[in-house]
N, CA and C of each residue as an Amber inpcrd file, in Angstrom:
protein
   321
 -27.1390000-113.3380000 181.7210000 -26.4690000-113.6180000 183.0510000
 -25.1300000-113.1680000 183.3190000 -24.6930000-112.2760000 184.0830000
 -23.3880000-111.8240000 184.2460000 -22.5730000-112.9500000 185.2910000
 -21.5010000-113.2010000 184.9340000 -20.7450000-114.1530000 185.5210000
 -19.2580000-113.5030000 186.2480000 -19.1520000-113.9720000 187.2190000
 -18.0330000-112.9810000 187.9280000 -17.0260000-114.4440000 188.5930000
 -15.7230000-114.0570000 187.6830000 -14.7930000-115.3360000 188.4620000
 -13.9900000-114.5090000 189.6750000 -13.5910000-115.4320000 190.8250000
 -12.9690000-115.0130000 192.1230000 -12.1990000-116.1040000 192.3050000
 -11.1420000-115.5600000 193.1470000 -10.3280000-116.6270000 193.8740000
 -11.0680000-117.1100000 195.0610000 -10.4000000-118.0030000 195.7220000
 -11.0270000-118.7180000 196.9660000 -11.4570000-117.6860000 198.0350000
 -10.0670000-117.0390000 198.3900000 -10.0690000-116.0100000 199.2250000
 -11.1500000-114.8570000 199.2060000 -10.9840000-114.3040000 197.6740000
 -12.0220000-113.3440000 197.4950000 -13.6720000-113.8080000 197.6390000
 -13.8340000-115.0670000 197.1550000 -15.0830000-115.7030000 197.1980000
 -15.5690000-115.7430000 198.5990000 -14.2600000-116.2460000 199.7010000
 -14.6950000-116.5690000 200.9130000 -15.5110000-114.9200000 201.5220000
 -14.6490000-114.0950000 201.4500000 -14.9840000-112.7530000 201.6180000
 -16.3060000-112.1490000 201.0270000 -16.7920000-112.5330000 199.6230000
 -17.9480000-112.2200000 199.0260000 -18.8200000-112.9760000 199.7720000
 -18.5870000-114.3780000 200.2940000 -19.9000000-114.9760000 200.7380000
 -20.1060000-114.7110000 202.3310000 -18.9210000-114.2680000 202.9360000
 -18.8580000-114.1870000 204.4860000 -20.4540000-113.4700000 205.0510000
 -20.7580000-112.4570000 204.5060000 -21.9450000-111.6990000 205.2710000
 -23.0270000-113.1160000 205.1680000 -23.6340000-113.2590000 206.2430000
 -24.4810000-113.9930000 206.3040000 -26.0830000-113.9440000 205.4590000
 -26.0200000-112.9030000 205.1820000 -26.9220000-112.2760000 203.9770000
 -26.4530000-112.9970000 202.6580000 -25.4930000-112.8830000 202.2170000
 -24.9540000-113.7960000 200.7370000 -25.3700000-115.0740000 201.1020000
 -25.1680000-115.7310000 201.7900000 -25.4760000-117.1870000 202.1170000
 -26.7570000-117.4080000 201.9640000 -27.6390000-116.8060000 202.7410000
 -29.1720000-116.5780000 202.1240000 -29.6410000-116.6180000 200.8870000
 -28.8250000-115.6780000 200.4150000 -29.1370000-115.3080000 199.0680000
 -29.2020000-116.3680000 198.0830000 -28.0120000-116.9900000 198.2870000
 -27.3110000-118.2000000 197.4280000 -28.5850000-119.3540000 197.7180000
 -28.9070000-119.2400000 199.0760000 -29.9040000-120.5290000 199.3040000
 -31.4230000-120.1260000 198.8260000 -31.7800000-118.7760000 198.5630000
 -32.9570000-118.5560000 197.9810000 -32.7850000-118.3270000 196.5790000
 -31.7750000-118.4720000 195.8840000 -31.7380000-118.4130000 194.3680000
 -31.5150000-117.2470000 193.9610000 -30.9580000-116.5170000 194.7230000
 -30.3670000-114.8010000 194.0980000 -29.2150000-114.7530000 193.5030000
 -28.4020000-115.8110000 193.1900000 -27.3750000-116.0460000 192.3530000
 -26.9720000-117.8950000 192.6770000 -26.4380000-118.3250000 191.5750000
 -25.5040000-119.4020000 191.6210000 -24.2130000-119.3070000 191.9130000
 -23.4530000-120.2530000 192.3540000 -22.3620000-120.5600000 192.5190000
 -21.6860000-121.9850000 192.2490000 -20.4920000-121.6290000 191.6430000
 -19.6850000-123.0520000 191.2070000 -18.3640000-123.0430000 191.7770000
 -17.9350000-124.0020000 192.9220000 -17.1430000-123.7300000 193.6670000
 -16.0860000-125.0560000 193.5410000 -14.8120000-124.3310000 192.7800000
 -14.0270000-125.3840000 192.2450000 -12.7060000-125.4350000 193.5870000
 -12.5220000-126.5410000 194.1050000 -11.4890000-126.6920000 195.1930000
 -10.4710000-127.9490000 195.1490000  -9.2160000-128.0960000 195.7790000
  -8.2540000-128.8570000 195.4580000  -9.1090000-130.1220000 196.2860000
  -8.9970000-131.2270000 195.9140000  -9.1390000-132.3510000 196.5720000
  -8.4180000-132.2310000 198.0390000  -8.8370000-132.6560000 199.0340000
  -8.4500000-132.6510000 200.3390000  -8.6420000-131.4980000 201.0810000
  -9.0510000-130.4350000 200.4800000  -9.3240000-129.1220000 201.2150000
 -10.7800000-129.3330000 201.4130000 -10.9050000-128.4840000 202.8010000
 -12.5740000-128.3590000 203.0330000 -13.3170000-127.7080000 201.7460000
 -14.5880000-127.9870000 201.7280000 -15.2080000-127.2260000 200.6060000
 -15.4910000-125.4240000 201.0770000 -15.8630000-124.5210000 200.5220000
 -15.8390000-123.3450000 200.7440000 -16.9650000-123.1200000 201.6910000
 -18.0100000-123.8340000 201.2480000 -18.9980000-123.5600000 202.1490000
 -19.5290000-124.9110000 202.6050000 -20.1170000-124.9080000 203.7790000
 -20.6710000-126.1190000 204.6450000 -22.1600000-126.6040000 204.8250000
 -22.5300000-126.1640000 203.5230000 -23.8200000-126.5710000 203.2170000
 -23.9030000-126.9520000 201.8650000 -25.2050000-127.5850000 201.4110000
 -25.8210000-127.8680000 200.1740000 -26.9270000-127.2720000 200.0300000
 -27.1830000-126.7400000 198.5250000 -28.3090000-126.1890000 197.9220000
 -28.3100000-126.4840000 196.6310000 -29.3440000-126.4730000 195.8990000
 -29.5370000-126.3440000 194.1570000 -28.9080000-125.3480000 193.5710000
 -28.5570000-124.5140000 194.1730000 -27.8320000-123.0250000 193.4260000
 -26.3550000-123.0600000 193.7620000 -25.8030000-124.1330000 194.4050000
 -24.3630000-124.5830000 194.6950000 -23.9760000-125.9040000 193.7830000
 -23.0030000-125.9470000 193.3470000 -22.0420000-126.6340000 192.4670000
 -20.9400000-126.6280000 193.1590000 -20.1910000-128.0070000 194.2860000
 -18.8930000-127.9940000 194.5310000 -18.1590000-129.0990000 193.9690000
 -17.0800000-128.9100000 193.1260000 -16.2480000-129.6620000 192.7360000
 -14.8660000-129.9390000 193.2850000 -14.0570000-130.9680000 192.9450000
 -12.8290000-131.0040000 193.5830000 -11.8520000-131.7850000 192.5400000
 -10.7850000-131.1350000 192.0440000  -9.9610000-131.5900000 191.0680000
  -8.4570000-130.6030000 191.2480000  -7.2220000-131.0380000 190.5980000
  -6.3800000-130.3800000 190.9310000  -6.2490000-129.3140000 189.3090000
  -5.4370000-128.5880000 189.7960000  -5.2720000-127.4040000 188.4590000
  -4.2680000-128.3020000 187.5730000  -4.4010000-129.1670000 186.8440000
  -3.6340000-130.1230000 185.9630000  -4.0800000-130.2030000 184.9710000
  -3.0320000-130.3480000 183.5140000  -3.8260000-130.9550000 182.4530000
  -3.4650000-132.2400000 181.9140000  -2.5710000-132.8830000 182.4960000
  -2.4630000-134.6550000 182.2390000  -2.0520000-135.1490000 183.8220000
  -2.4290000-136.5300000 183.5380000  -2.0910000-137.1940000 184.8700000
  -0.5920000-137.0410000 185.3930000  -0.2970000-136.8160000 186.4320000
   0.7700000-135.8730000 187.4170000   0.6450000-136.8240000 188.7210000
   1.7820000-137.0940000 189.1370000   1.9860000-137.3750000 190.8150000
   2.4310000-135.8850000 191.6140000   1.7950000-135.8280000 192.8920000
   2.3480000-134.7490000 193.6380000   4.0080000-135.1560000 194.1610000
   4.3580000-134.2110000 194.8840000   5.8020000-134.3820000 195.5240000
   6.0670000-135.8190000 196.1880000   5.1910000-136.2760000 196.7510000
   5.0370000-137.2750000 197.5800000   4.8590000-138.7520000 196.8720000
   4.6810000-138.7420000 195.5980000   4.3260000-139.7620000 194.6090000
   2.8040000-139.9490000 194.3980000   1.7590000-139.2870000 194.9890000
   0.4410000-139.5690000 195.0350000  -0.0840000-139.0240000 193.6740000
  -1.2870000-139.6130000 193.4090000  -2.0280000-139.3490000 192.3170000
  -2.5840000-137.8280000 192.4850000  -2.2370000-137.1520000 191.7460000
  -3.1580000-135.8000000 191.5890000  -4.3610000-135.6750000 190.8390000
  -5.7690000-135.4820000 191.1350000  -7.0700000-135.3300000 190.4810000
  -6.9320000-134.7210000 188.9320000  -7.5050000-135.4220000 188.3690000
  -7.7130000-134.5760000 186.7580000  -9.2680000-134.3000000 186.8730000
  -9.4830000-133.1490000 186.0740000 -11.1430000-132.8100000 185.8710000
 -11.3910000-133.7700000 185.1140000 -12.6320000-134.6570000 185.0900000
 -13.2640000-135.5760000 184.6790000 -14.4460000-135.4070000 183.8250000
 -14.5500000-135.9480000 182.9950000 -16.0490000-135.8370000 181.9250000
 -17.1110000-135.9460000 182.8130000 -17.5070000-136.7730000 183.5860000
 -18.2620000-136.6750000 184.6980000 -18.3800000-135.0970000 185.2290000
 -17.5420000-134.4730000 185.5800000 -17.4120000-133.1710000 186.5960000
 -18.2260000-132.2010000 185.2470000 -17.1450000-132.5280000 184.1880000
 -18.2110000-131.3720000 182.8300000 -19.5450000-131.7130000 182.9860000
 -19.7910000-132.8650000 182.7940000 -21.2460000-133.2160000 182.5920000
 -22.3930000-132.2900000 183.7360000 -21.4470000-132.6050000 185.1440000
 -22.2620000-131.8470000 185.9740000 -22.3200000-130.2300000 185.9970000
 -21.2310000-129.8610000 185.2310000 -21.3020000-128.2460000 185.3200000
 -22.1810000-128.1070000 183.9690000 -22.3450000-128.7510000 182.9420000
 -23.5660000-128.2490000 182.0610000 -24.8700000-128.5290000 182.3570000
 -24.9880000-129.6270000 183.1480000 -26.2920000-129.6290000 183.8810000
 -26.7540000-128.6480000 184.7200000 -25.6710000-128.3300000 185.5530000
 -25.9490000-127.1990000 186.6390000 -26.2700000-125.7460000 185.6940000
 -25.5280000-125.5730000 184.5750000 -25.8350000-124.4030000 183.8410000
 -27.1390000-124.4670000 183.2120000 -27.5470000-125.4360000 182.9980000
 -28.8370000-125.7760000 182.0510000 -29.6790000-125.6230000 183.4120000
 -29.9040000-125.4170000 184.3150000 -30.8780000-125.2660000 185.4910000
 -30.7720000-123.6310000 185.8930000 -30.0680000-122.8380000 185.6300000
 -29.4870000-121.5310000 185.8590000 -30.5330000-120.4840000 185.2470000
 -31.5030000-120.0480000 185.7550000 -32.5950000-119.1620000 184.8400000
 -31.6180000-118.0480000 184.3110000 -31.3950000-117.4330000 183.0090000
 -31.1570000-116.7290000 182.4030000 -30.6180000-115.5880000 182.6550000
 -31.4370000-114.8980000 183.6920000 -31.3580000-113.6940000 184.3940000
 -30.6270000-113.8090000 185.5410000 -30.1160000-115.1910000 186.1910000
 -29.6680000-115.4400000 187.5480000 -28.2120000-115.2230000 187.2370000
 -27.3490000-114.3980000 188.1540000 -25.8920000-114.3950000 188.0470000
 -25.1150000-115.6170000 188.5160000 -23.9990000-115.9240000 188.1570000
 -23.2970000-116.8170000 188.3370000 -22.0690000-116.5340000 188.8980000
 -21.5070000-116.9730000 189.8580000 -20.0210000-116.7900000 190.7450000
 -19.5360000-118.1190000 190.3480000 -18.3430000-117.8770000 189.8460000
 -17.2220000-119.0620000 189.8940000 -15.9920000-118.8990000 190.7430000
 -15.5480000-119.7660000 191.1390000 -14.2770000-119.3990000 191.8660000
 -13.3630000-121.0250000 192.1200000 -12.4020000-120.6930000 191.9440000
 -11.0120000-121.7440000 192.1880000 -10.1290000-121.1990000 192.9490000
  -8.8920000-121.9240000 193.2290000  -7.8450000-121.3630000 194.4390000
  -7.5490000-120.0490000 193.8740000  -6.8250000-119.7100000 192.7630000
  -6.3170000-118.4220000 192.3280000  -7.3480000-117.5210000 191.4740000
  -8.2500000-118.0880000 191.0230000  -9.4470000-117.4370000 190.1740000
  -9.0200000-117.2790000 188.6980000  -7.8920000-117.7350000 188.3920000
  -7.6740000-117.9400000 186.9370000  -7.7980000-119.2140000 186.1160000
  -7.1240000-120.2170000 186.1490000  -7.3600000-121.4400000 185.3160000
  -8.3200000-121.8830000 185.3610000  -8.7880000-122.9630000 186.5860000
  -9.7350000-124.1910000 186.7800000 -11.3640000-123.2890000 186.7780000
 -11.2300000-121.8590000 187.1050000 -12.3790000-121.1300000 186.8710000
 -12.7580000-120.6990000 185.5470000 -11.8490000-120.7040000 184.6610000
 -12.0410000-120.2880000 183.4870000 -11.5860000-118.8130000 183.2700000
 -11.2090000-117.9920000 183.8620000 -10.8330000-116.7650000 183.6820000
  -9.7460000-116.3720000 182.5120000
């Protein structure tokens, strides 16, 4: 399995051709899409080869500038990732993205 880590912008460019979206739907590769809560998902469809998650890039409970709660990565989300990875055939490539392609995506 080859793993490619991208920023949200680069992943949007990677996925922009209609063919790429069809490749994802047909199982040519898998995608973990990590987004900020409140942002629209990168892709507007669901399929078995796509895992979409929402959490902030933080390490402990924090508030935003307006006093609202920021959302931590949860144990349930970790389980979703493990389950998702367990379903990917060993010869299928994986693309992972977050906003900057650095911390939440694991680069």
